[in-house]
Amino acid sequence: MARVSNQPKIDTLQSVELSEGVEIQLRIAGVFARSLAYLLDLVFIIIAASVLGFIVGVMDSFVGSNYAMGLYGLLMFILTWGYFFLMESGKKGATFGKRIVGLRVVNTSGGIAQRGQVFTRNLFRFVELVIMPLIGLCCTMMTKRFQRAGDLVAGTVVVYAETDVQPSVALNSGREPRPPGWKLLREEQAAIVAFRERGGLWSGARQAELASHAQVLVKGESSEAVTELVGMAEWLTAKKD
Amino acid sequence: MNAREFEEMNRERWAEYDDLLNRLEKRKRAPDARELPMQLKKMCVDLSIARYRMYHTALRDHLNDQVIRGHKLVSVSQGAFWEQVMSFFLVKFPRAVRGEWRLHILCWLVFLLPAIGLYLAAESNMEWVKSILGENGLRNIDAMYGAEAADSLHNYRAEQGADFQMFAHYISNNIGIDFQIFASGILAGVGSLFYLVFNGLHFGAVFGYVEHYGNPEILYTFVAGHSSYELWAMVISGMAGMRVGVALLNPGRMTRARSLLEAGKKSMPLIFGAACMTFFAAIIEGFWSAEVVAPMIKYTVGIVGWVLLILYFSLCGRERFVEA
């Protein structure tokens, strides 16, 4: 079957094998996107707290200050401990901040996270992001799937909710198919095919630069190398017809 | 077969699948919902074929997304809600507490030893108590439980809505403390221990001080009713936090990440049960504990609470009581 090279990966795609026996690839969100979402959520919480304070302040004169104070206490409790939990266990699996940035919380196998998991990951938010924000930050950066401690304990990851389809234009084919000099790894084949699939939007210089990485494979320089690579891509895909 | 032929061949089935997903995701009626697992399997096969034959990226990404969507719908687990609630309180929670008996003893000791120590220290030397409670703390305690404060509690609670306000306060404060005790367990357990010791010291200091300088009957009649649920819930939160802390310190033969995940699963019922107990305690504390009732009745209710909890945690959910 397929041989896999040991090269370090250059993207944040995470392969997850499902019980159906197939692998899916999740796009894990990094520290920057998540921090941004968190800051947006903080802003939202502050706004919500002020609005609640105002409403309760108005109610004060109708129901009496003790009830109003009690109600405010309960609402603030729900807001501080429940906002993230309630939003993330909803259908979108995301708080307002995460929705704006385009993220959602899923379990490590890509399925919808259970309520318990969402609850756990958000309890630890208190220590990781409120008392000692550095812990959350460092833990997120140090783990392979960008998980903070709460994510590790709950078994969740934060992923991009939708794969954004990158516009890509294939390099114009019609070049002579040519076989590569020797048998390539599947991943190498895929890279060459992807080069043709996506090359159409790159400048000539960029095409040449990327083609130069395949120096062991192609003989020519710059634009010739590009032509050769596209030819190989032709050969690799044509072969399967 | 090239990519286009592959797409052509499967177009209809993919469209059907997409349509089914759309309806299910919007919670519309879908009489053909039982088709989903089969369809998903076929999509999985398509995805592996497309990957193996290295069809173009757009096709592979599309199939990847479609499989993820289907997987999300198929892997949702929803049991009967009330059944789950019942089995949680009757079986899962007490079993979880018994399962961690070492941590259970440890957390009780970590809470009780400082409390007893300070309570006893108050007899001979009040300096300890003063340093723990501080000027303001002492003044508050004098106001609530002092020798001349006989009726302040009842006077305040007689106000319209005061019970509700205190109920809300106990909810947010005490459940918040439970959550803090648990979450700070991630700091290798140190955080949970700190909160338990600190609460123990505070607890002992208040009792020691009121015993000697205040009116102990006000304090005891007030706390008796809810004491069992509240204190025990705090200790259980400590257990949950320590479970996570110990998992971090001593992962055994698992990786640390794996060990944390397992600890998370084990501590979930603990912290959830503790929060429910604290909620129950807040109801009693808010609406009943400050009522004017004969002290004997309050003490009896308190003792009954402790006995019930001891029976609950030692007997509930035992194999011989639970039918298979």
Coordinates of C-alpha atoms in Angstrom, one line a residue:
Chain A
M1 CA 0.0 0.0 0.0
A2 CA 0.9 3.6 0.2
R3 CA 4.3 4.4 1.7
V4 CA 4.3 7.6 3.7
S5 CA 7.3 9.8 3.9
N6 CA 8.6 11.1 7.3
Q7 CA 8.7 14.7 6.3
P8 CA 7.3 17.1 8.9
K9 CA 3.9 18.4 7.9
I10 CA 3.6 21.9 6.6
D11 CA -0.1 22.5 7.4
T12 CA -2.4 22.1 10.4
L13 CA -4.6 19.4 8.8
Q14 CA -5.2 16.6 11.2
S15 CA -6.1 13.2 9.9
V16 CA -8.7 11.4 12.0
E17 CA -9.7 7.8 11.3
L18 CA -13.4 7.3 11.6
S19 CA -15.2 4.1 12.7
E20 CA -16.2 3.8 9.0
G21 CA -12.6 3.1 8.3
V22 CA -11.9 6.3 6.3
E23 CA -9.7 9.2 7.2
I24 CA -11.1 12.7 7.3
Q25 CA -9.0 15.8 7.6
L26 CA -9.8 18.5 10.2
R27 CA -8.5 22.0 9.9
I28 CA -7.4 22.8 13.4
A29 CA -7.5 26.5 14.4
G30 CA -4.3 28.1 15.7
V31 CA -3.6 30.4 18.6
F32 CA -4.2 33.6 16.7
A33 CA -7.6 32.8 15.4
R34 CA -8.6 31.5 18.8
S35 CA -7.3 34.5 20.8
L36 CA -9.1 36.7 18.4
A37 CA -12.4 34.8 19.0
Y38 CA -11.7 35.0 22.8
L39 CA -11.2 38.7 22.8
L40 CA -14.4 39.2 20.8
D41 CA -16.2 37.0 23.4
L42 CA -14.8 39.1 26.2
V43 CA -16.1 42.3 24.6
F44 CA -19.4 40.6 24.1
I45 CA -19.6 39.5 27.8
I46 CA -18.8 43.0 28.9
I47 CA -21.5 44.4 26.7
A48 CA -24.0 41.8 27.9
A49 CA -23.1 42.5 31.5
S50 CA -23.7 46.2 31.1
V51 CA -27.0 45.6 29.3
L52 CA -28.1 43.2 32.1
G53 CA -27.1 45.8 34.7
F54 CA -29.2 48.4 33.0
I55 CA -32.2 46.2 32.7
V56 CA -32.0 45.1 36.3
G57 CA -31.5 48.7 37.3
V58 CA -34.7 49.6 35.6
M59 CA -36.5 46.6 37.2
D60 CA -35.2 47.7 40.6
S61 CA -38.0 50.3 41.0
F62 CA -40.7 47.8 40.1
V63 CA -39.8 44.7 42.0
G64 CA -37.7 45.9 44.9
S65 CA -34.0 46.1 45.2
N66 CA -33.5 42.7 46.9
Y67 CA -35.1 40.8 44.0
A68 CA -33.3 42.9 41.5
M69 CA -30.0 42.3 43.2
G70 CA -30.7 38.6 43.4
L71 CA -31.7 38.4 39.8
Y72 CA -28.6 40.3 38.8
G73 CA -26.4 37.9 40.8
L74 CA -28.0 34.9 39.1
L75 CA -27.7 36.3 35.6
M76 CA -24.1 37.2 36.2
F77 CA -23.4 33.7 37.4
I78 CA -25.0 32.3 34.3
L79 CA -23.1 34.7 32.1
T80 CA -19.7 34.1 33.6
W81 CA -19.8 30.3 34.0
G82 CA -22.5 29.5 31.4
Y83 CA -21.9 31.7 28.3
F84 CA -19.2 29.6 26.7
F85 CA -20.9 26.3 27.8
L86 CA -24.3 27.2 26.5
M87 CA -23.1 28.7 23.2
E88 CA -20.7 25.9 22.5
S89 CA -23.1 23.1 23.3
G90 CA -25.6 24.7 20.9
K91 CA -26.1 23.6 17.3
K92 CA -23.3 25.7 15.9
G93 CA -20.8 24.5 18.6
A94 CA -19.4 28.1 18.8
T95 CA -19.6 31.3 20.9
F96 CA -20.3 34.5 19.1
G97 CA -16.6 35.2 18.9
K98 CA -15.9 31.8 17.4
R99 CA -18.7 32.2 14.9
I100 CA -17.3 35.5 13.7
V101 CA -13.9 34.1 13.3
G102 CA -15.4 30.9 11.7
L103 CA -14.5 28.3 14.4
R104 CA -16.3 25.6 16.2
V105 CA -15.6 23.1 18.9
V106 CA -15.7 19.4 18.1
N107 CA -14.4 16.3 19.8
T108 CA -11.0 14.9 18.7
S109 CA -12.6 12.6 16.2
G110 CA -14.4 15.5 14.5
G111 CA -17.9 14.7 15.8
I112 CA -20.1 17.1 17.8
A113 CA -18.7 17.5 21.2
Q114 CA -21.0 16.3 24.0
R115 CA -22.3 18.6 26.6
G116 CA -20.1 17.1 29.3
Q117 CA -17.0 17.7 27.2
V118 CA -18.0 21.3 26.5
F119 CA -18.7 21.8 30.2
T120 CA -15.3 20.5 31.2
R121 CA -13.3 22.5 28.7
N122 CA -14.9 25.7 29.8
L123 CA -14.5 25.1 33.5
F124 CA -10.7 25.1 33.0
R125 CA -11.0 28.4 31.1
F126 CA -11.2 30.0 34.6
V127 CA -7.7 28.9 35.5
E128 CA -6.1 28.9 32.1
L129 CA -7.3 32.2 30.7
V130 CA -8.7 34.2 33.6
I131 CA -6.2 33.6 36.5
M132 CA -3.1 32.6 34.6
P133 CA -3.6 33.4 30.9
L134 CA 0.0 32.3 30.1
I135 CA -0.9 28.7 30.9
G136 CA -3.6 28.5 28.3
L137 CA -1.5 30.3 25.7
C138 CA 1.6 28.1 26.3
C139 CA -0.4 24.9 26.4
T140 CA -2.2 25.8 23.2
M141 CA 1.1 26.4 21.4
M142 CA 2.9 23.4 22.7
T143 CA 0.4 20.7 21.8
K144 CA 0.2 19.1 18.4
R145 CA -3.5 19.9 18.0
F146 CA -3.4 23.3 19.6
Q147 CA -5.3 22.1 22.6
R148 CA -5.3 24.1 25.9
A149 CA -5.4 22.1 29.1
G150 CA -9.2 22.2 29.1
D151 CA -9.3 20.7 25.6
L152 CA -6.9 18.0 26.7
V153 CA -9.0 17.0 29.7
A154 CA -12.3 17.2 27.7
G155 CA -11.0 15.6 24.5
T156 CA -12.0 18.5 22.3
V157 CA -10.3 20.5 19.5
V158 CA -11.2 23.8 17.9
V159 CA -11.5 23.6 14.1
Y160 CA -12.5 25.9 11.3
A161 CA -16.2 25.4 10.8
E162 CA -16.1 25.4 7.1
T163 CA -13.4 24.7 4.7
D164 CA -12.9 27.8 2.6
V165 CA -12.6 26.8 -0.9
Q166 CA -9.4 28.4 -2.2
P167 CA -9.8 29.6 -5.7
S168 CA -7.4 27.7 -7.9
V169 CA -6.7 27.6 -11.6
A170 CA -4.8 24.8 -13.2
L171 CA -1.8 25.6 -15.3
N172 CA -2.8 25.2 -18.9
S173 CA -2.1 21.7 -19.9
G174 CA -1.6 20.5 -23.5
R175 CA 2.0 19.9 -22.8
E176 CA 3.7 16.6 -23.7
P177 CA 3.1 14.0 -21.0
R178 CA 6.5 12.8 -19.8
P179 CA 7.2 10.1 -17.2
P180 CA 9.3 11.0 -14.2
G181 CA 12.7 9.4 -14.2
W182 CA 11.9 6.9 -11.4
K183 CA 9.0 5.6 -9.3
L184 CA 7.7 8.4 -7.0
L185 CA 6.2 8.2 -3.6
R186 CA 2.4 8.7 -3.6
E187 CA 2.9 12.0 -1.7
E188 CA 5.4 13.2 -4.2
Q189 CA 3.0 12.3 -7.0
A190 CA 0.3 14.2 -5.2
A191 CA 2.6 17.3 -4.8
I192 CA 3.4 17.4 -8.5
V193 CA -0.3 17.0 -9.5
A194 CA -1.2 19.7 -7.0
F195 CA 1.4 22.0 -8.6
R196 CA -0.4 21.8 -11.9
E197 CA -3.8 22.2 -10.3
R198 CA -3.0 25.3 -8.4
G199 CA -0.3 26.9 -10.5
G200 CA -2.5 29.0 -12.7
L201 CA -2.8 31.9 -10.3
W202 CA 0.9 32.2 -9.5
S203 CA 3.3 34.5 -11.2
G204 CA 5.9 33.1 -13.5
A205 CA 8.6 33.7 -10.9
R206 CA 6.7 32.0 -8.2
Q207 CA 6.1 29.0 -10.4
A208 CA 9.8 28.8 -11.2
E209 CA 10.6 29.1 -7.5
L210 CA 8.4 26.3 -6.5
A211 CA 9.5 24.2 -9.4
S212 CA 13.1 24.6 -8.3
H213 CA 12.3 22.5 -5.2
A214 CA 12.0 19.5 -7.5
Q215 CA 15.6 19.9 -8.8
V216 CA 16.4 16.2 -8.4
L217 CA 13.5 15.4 -10.7
V218 CA 13.8 18.0 -13.5
K219 CA 16.8 19.0 -15.5
G220 CA 15.9 22.4 -16.8
E221 CA 16.0 25.8 -15.0
S222 CA 13.1 28.1 -14.2
S223 CA 10.4 28.1 -16.9
E224 CA 11.7 24.9 -18.4
A225 CA 11.4 23.2 -15.0
V226 CA 7.9 24.3 -14.8
T227 CA 7.1 22.8 -18.2
E228 CA 8.7 19.6 -17.3
L229 CA 6.8 19.3 -14.0
V230 CA 3.5 20.1 -15.7
G231 CA 4.3 17.4 -18.2
M232 CA 4.9 14.9 -15.4
A233 CA 1.6 15.9 -13.8
E234 CA 0.0 15.2 -17.2
W235 CA 1.6 11.8 -17.3
L236 CA 0.6 11.0 -13.8
T237 CA -3.0 11.9 -14.2
A238 CA -3.3 10.6 -17.8
K239 CA -2.0 7.3 -16.8
K240 CA -5.3 6.5 -14.9
D241 CA -7.6 7.0 -17.8
Chain B
M1 CA -11.6 5.9 -14.8
N2 CA -10.7 9.6 -14.6
A3 CA -12.1 12.1 -12.2
R4 CA -14.8 13.4 -14.4
E5 CA -16.2 9.9 -15.1
F6 CA -16.1 9.2 -11.4
E7 CA -18.1 12.3 -10.7
E8 CA -20.5 11.6 -13.5
M9 CA -21.1 8.1 -12.2
N10 CA -21.8 9.1 -8.7
R11 CA -23.5 12.5 -9.2
E12 CA -27.0 11.3 -8.5
R13 CA -26.1 9.5 -5.3
W14 CA -24.1 12.4 -4.0
A15 CA -26.9 14.8 -4.7
E16 CA -29.3 12.5 -2.8
Y17 CA -26.9 12.3 0.1
D18 CA -26.4 16.1 0.1
D19 CA -30.2 16.6 0.1
L20 CA -30.6 14.2 3.0
L21 CA -27.9 16.0 5.0
N22 CA -29.5 19.4 4.3
R23 CA -32.8 18.2 5.6
L24 CA -31.4 16.5 8.7
E25 CA -29.2 19.5 9.6
K26 CA -32.2 21.8 9.5
R27 CA -34.2 19.3 11.6
K28 CA -36.8 18.9 8.9
R29 CA -38.7 15.7 8.5
A30 CA -36.7 13.1 6.8
P31 CA -38.5 9.7 6.4
D32 CA -35.4 8.4 4.7
A33 CA -33.1 9.2 7.6
R34 CA -32.4 5.5 8.2
E35 CA -30.6 5.5 4.9
L36 CA -28.0 7.8 6.3
P37 CA -25.5 5.3 7.7
M38 CA -25.5 3.3 4.5
Q39 CA -25.1 6.4 2.4
L40 CA -22.3 7.6 4.7
K41 CA -20.4 4.4 4.2
K42 CA -20.7 4.7 0.5
M43 CA -19.4 8.2 0.7
C44 CA -16.5 7.0 2.8
V45 CA -15.6 4.5 0.1
D46 CA -15.8 7.2 -2.5
L47 CA -13.5 9.4 -0.4
S48 CA -10.9 6.7 -0.1
I49 CA -11.1 5.9 -3.8
A50 CA -10.7 9.5 -4.7
R51 CA -7.7 9.8 -2.4
Y52 CA -6.1 6.7 -3.7
R53 CA -6.5 7.6 -7.3
M54 CA -5.4 11.1 -6.5
Y55 CA -8.3 12.9 -8.1
H56 CA -8.1 16.7 -8.0
T57 CA -8.1 18.5 -4.7
A58 CA -11.5 20.2 -5.1
L59 CA -13.2 16.8 -5.4
R60 CA -11.3 15.3 -2.5
D61 CA -12.0 18.3 -0.2
H62 CA -15.6 18.2 -1.2
L63 CA -15.9 14.5 -0.4
N64 CA -14.0 15.1 2.9
D65 CA -16.5 17.8 3.9
Q66 CA -19.5 15.6 3.0
V67 CA -18.2 12.7 5.1
I68 CA -17.6 15.0 8.1
R69 CA -21.1 16.3 7.8
G70 CA -22.6 12.9 7.7
H71 CA -20.3 11.7 10.5
K72 CA -21.5 14.5 12.8
L73 CA -25.1 13.5 12.3
V74 CA -24.5 9.8 12.7
S75 CA -22.3 10.0 15.8
V76 CA -24.7 12.0 17.9
S77 CA -25.8 10.0 20.9
Q78 CA -29.0 11.0 22.7
G79 CA -30.4 8.7 25.4
A80 CA -33.6 9.3 27.3
F81 CA -33.0 12.4 29.4
W82 CA -34.8 11.5 32.6
E83 CA -33.4 8.0 32.5
Q84 CA -29.9 9.5 32.3
V85 CA -30.6 11.9 35.2
M86 CA -31.9 9.1 37.4
S87 CA -29.1 6.7 36.7
F88 CA -26.6 9.5 37.3
F89 CA -27.9 10.3 40.8
L90 CA -28.7 6.8 41.8
V91 CA -25.7 5.0 40.4
K92 CA -23.1 6.9 38.6
F93 CA -22.4 9.7 41.1
P94 CA -22.1 7.7 44.3
R95 CA -20.1 5.1 42.5
A96 CA -17.7 7.7 41.2
V97 CA -17.2 9.1 44.7
R98 CA -16.6 5.6 46.1
G99 CA -14.2 4.8 43.2
E100 CA -11.9 7.7 44.3
W101 CA -11.9 6.8 48.0
R102 CA -8.3 7.6 48.5
L103 CA -8.7 11.1 47.2
H104 CA -12.0 11.3 49.2
I105 CA -10.2 10.7 52.5
L106 CA -7.3 13.0 51.4
C107 CA -9.6 15.9 50.6
W108 CA -11.6 15.5 53.8
L109 CA -8.4 15.6 55.8
V110 CA -7.0 18.5 53.9
F111 CA -10.1 20.4 54.7
L112 CA -10.8 19.2 58.3
L113 CA -7.3 19.3 59.8
P114 CA -6.7 23.1 59.3
A115 CA -10.3 23.7 60.4
I116 CA -10.0 21.7 63.6
G117 CA -6.5 23.2 64.2
L118 CA -7.7 26.7 64.0
Y119 CA -10.8 26.0 66.0
L120 CA -8.7 24.6 68.8
A121 CA -6.1 27.4 68.4
A122 CA -8.9 30.0 69.0
E123 CA -9.2 28.7 72.6
S124 CA -5.7 29.7 73.6
N125 CA -4.6 32.3 71.1
M126 CA -6.9 34.5 69.1
E127 CA -4.0 35.9 67.0
W128 CA -4.3 33.1 64.4
V129 CA -8.0 33.7 64.0
K130 CA -7.5 37.4 63.6
S131 CA -4.8 37.0 61.0
I132 CA -7.1 34.7 58.9
L133 CA -10.3 36.7 59.1
G134 CA -8.9 40.2 59.1
E135 CA -10.4 43.4 60.6
N136 CA -13.4 43.5 58.2
G137 CA -14.1 39.8 58.5
L138 CA -14.3 40.1 62.3
R139 CA -16.6 43.1 62.1
N140 CA -18.9 41.2 59.7
I141 CA -19.0 38.2 62.0
D142 CA -19.7 40.4 65.0
A143 CA -22.6 41.9 63.1
M144 CA -24.0 38.5 62.1
Y145 CA -23.2 36.2 65.0
G146 CA -22.0 38.5 67.7
A147 CA -23.3 38.4 71.3
E148 CA -25.6 41.4 70.7
A149 CA -26.6 40.4 67.2
A150 CA -29.4 38.2 68.3
D151 CA -31.9 39.3 65.7
S152 CA -30.0 40.9 62.9
L153 CA -30.2 37.9 60.7
H154 CA -34.0 37.5 61.1
N155 CA -34.5 41.3 60.8
Y156 CA -32.6 41.4 57.5
R157 CA -34.3 38.3 56.2
A158 CA -37.7 39.7 57.0
E159 CA -37.2 42.2 54.2
Q160 CA -39.1 41.6 51.0
G161 CA -37.0 39.4 48.7
A162 CA -34.0 39.1 51.0
D163 CA -34.3 35.3 50.9
F164 CA -34.2 35.3 47.1
Q165 CA -31.2 37.7 47.0
M166 CA -29.3 35.5 49.5
F167 CA -30.3 32.4 47.5
A168 CA -28.8 33.9 44.3
H169 CA -25.7 35.0 46.2
Y170 CA -25.2 31.4 47.6
I171 CA -25.7 29.9 44.1
S172 CA -23.2 32.1 42.4
N173 CA -20.7 32.2 45.2
N174 CA -20.7 28.6 46.3
I175 CA -21.1 26.9 43.0
G176 CA -18.4 29.3 41.6
I177 CA -16.1 28.2 44.4
D178 CA -16.8 24.5 43.6
F179 CA -15.8 25.2 40.0
Q180 CA -12.7 27.1 41.0
I181 CA -11.6 24.3 43.3
F182 CA -12.0 21.8 40.5
A183 CA -10.4 23.9 37.7
S184 CA -7.4 24.9 39.7
G185 CA -6.6 21.2 40.0
I186 CA -5.0 21.5 36.6
L187 CA -2.1 23.2 38.4
A188 CA -0.8 19.8 39.4
G189 CA -3.4 19.7 42.2
V190 CA -1.9 22.5 44.1
G191 CA -4.8 24.9 43.4
S192 CA -7.4 22.5 44.7
L193 CA -5.4 21.8 47.8
F194 CA -4.9 25.5 48.4
Y195 CA -8.6 26.2 48.2
L196 CA -9.5 23.3 50.5
V197 CA -6.9 24.4 53.1
F198 CA -7.9 28.0 52.8
N199 CA -11.6 27.2 53.2
G200 CA -10.7 24.9 56.1
L201 CA -8.8 27.7 57.9
H202 CA -11.6 30.2 57.3
F203 CA -14.2 27.7 58.5
G204 CA -12.3 26.9 61.7
A205 CA -11.5 30.5 62.4
V206 CA -15.2 31.6 62.2
F207 CA -16.3 28.8 64.4
G208 CA -13.5 29.3 66.9
Y209 CA -14.2 33.0 67.1
V210 CA -18.0 32.8 67.4
E211 CA -17.6 30.0 70.0
H212 CA -15.6 32.3 72.3
Y213 CA -16.7 35.8 71.4
G214 CA -20.0 35.5 69.7
N215 CA -23.3 33.8 70.1
P216 CA -22.7 30.3 68.8
E217 CA -26.4 29.4 68.8
I218 CA -27.1 31.8 65.9
L219 CA -24.3 30.4 63.9
Y220 CA -25.1 26.7 64.6
T221 CA -28.8 27.0 64.0
F222 CA -28.1 28.9 60.7
V223 CA -25.6 26.4 59.2
A224 CA -27.0 23.1 60.5
G225 CA -29.6 22.6 57.8
H226 CA -27.4 23.0 54.7
S227 CA -23.9 22.2 56.2
S228 CA -23.8 18.5 55.0
Y229 CA -24.5 19.2 51.3
E230 CA -22.4 22.3 51.1
L231 CA -19.3 21.0 52.8
W232 CA -19.4 17.6 51.2
A233 CA -19.9 19.1 47.8
M234 CA -16.8 21.3 48.3
V235 CA -14.7 18.2 49.3
I236 CA -16.0 16.4 46.2
S237 CA -15.0 19.3 44.0
G238 CA -11.6 19.0 45.6
M239 CA -11.5 15.3 44.7
A240 CA -12.4 16.1 41.1
G241 CA -9.6 18.7 40.9
M242 CA -7.1 16.3 42.5
R243 CA -8.0 13.6 40.1
V244 CA -6.9 15.9 37.3
G245 CA -3.8 17.1 39.2
V246 CA -2.7 13.5 40.0
A247 CA -3.3 12.5 36.4
L248 CA -0.9 15.3 35.3
L249 CA 1.7 14.4 37.9
N250 CA 1.6 10.7 37.6
P251 CA 0.2 9.6 34.2
G252 CA 1.4 6.0 34.8
R253 CA 1.8 4.1 31.5
M254 CA -0.3 6.6 29.5
T255 CA 0.9 9.7 27.8
R256 CA 0.1 12.9 29.8
A257 CA -2.5 14.0 27.2
R258 CA -4.2 10.6 27.4
S259 CA -4.0 10.5 31.2
L260 CA -5.6 14.0 31.4
L261 CA -8.4 12.9 29.1
E262 CA -9.1 9.9 31.3
A263 CA -9.1 12.0 34.4
G264 CA -11.5 14.4 32.7
K265 CA -13.9 11.6 32.1
K266 CA -13.6 10.4 35.7
S267 CA -14.0 13.8 37.3
M268 CA -17.0 14.9 35.2
P269 CA -19.6 13.1 37.4
L270 CA -17.9 14.3 40.5
I271 CA -17.9 18.0 39.7
F272 CA -21.4 17.8 38.2
G273 CA -22.8 16.0 41.2
A274 CA -21.0 18.5 43.5
A275 CA -22.6 21.4 41.7
C276 CA -26.1 19.9 42.1
M277 CA -25.5 19.3 45.8
T278 CA -24.4 22.9 46.2
F279 CA -27.4 24.1 44.4
F280 CA -29.6 22.1 46.8
A281 CA -27.7 23.5 49.7
A282 CA -28.3 27.0 48.4
I283 CA -32.0 26.4 48.3
I284 CA -32.0 25.4 52.0
E285 CA -29.6 28.1 52.9
G286 CA -31.5 30.8 51.1
F287 CA -35.1 29.9 52.0
W288 CA -35.0 27.9 55.2
S289 CA -31.8 28.2 57.2
A290 CA -32.6 31.8 58.4
E291 CA -36.2 31.0 59.3
V292 CA -37.1 31.3 63.0
V293 CA -37.5 27.6 64.0
A294 CA -36.7 25.9 67.3
P295 CA -33.0 25.1 67.4
M296 CA -33.7 21.4 68.1
I297 CA -35.5 21.1 64.8
K298 CA -32.7 22.7 62.9
Y299 CA -30.1 20.5 64.5
T300 CA -32.2 17.4 63.8
V301 CA -32.6 18.4 60.1
G302 CA -28.8 19.0 60.0
I303 CA -28.0 15.6 61.5
V304 CA -30.6 13.9 59.2
G305 CA -28.8 15.5 56.3
W306 CA -25.5 14.1 57.3
V307 CA -26.8 10.6 57.9
L308 CA -28.7 10.6 54.6
L309 CA -25.5 11.6 52.7
I310 CA -23.4 9.0 54.5
L311 CA -26.0 6.4 53.6
Y312 CA -26.2 7.7 50.0
F313 CA -22.5 7.7 49.4
S314 CA -21.9 4.3 51.0
L315 CA -24.9 2.4 49.7
C316 CA -26.4 3.9 46.6
G317 CA -25.6 2.2 43.4
R318 CA -24.0 -0.9 44.9
E319 CA -24.1 -3.8 42.6
R320 CA -26.4 -5.9 44.7
F321 CA -29.0 -3.1 44.7
V322 CA -28.8 -2.3 41.0
E323 CA -30.6 -4.7 38.7
A324 CA -28.5 -5.6 35.7

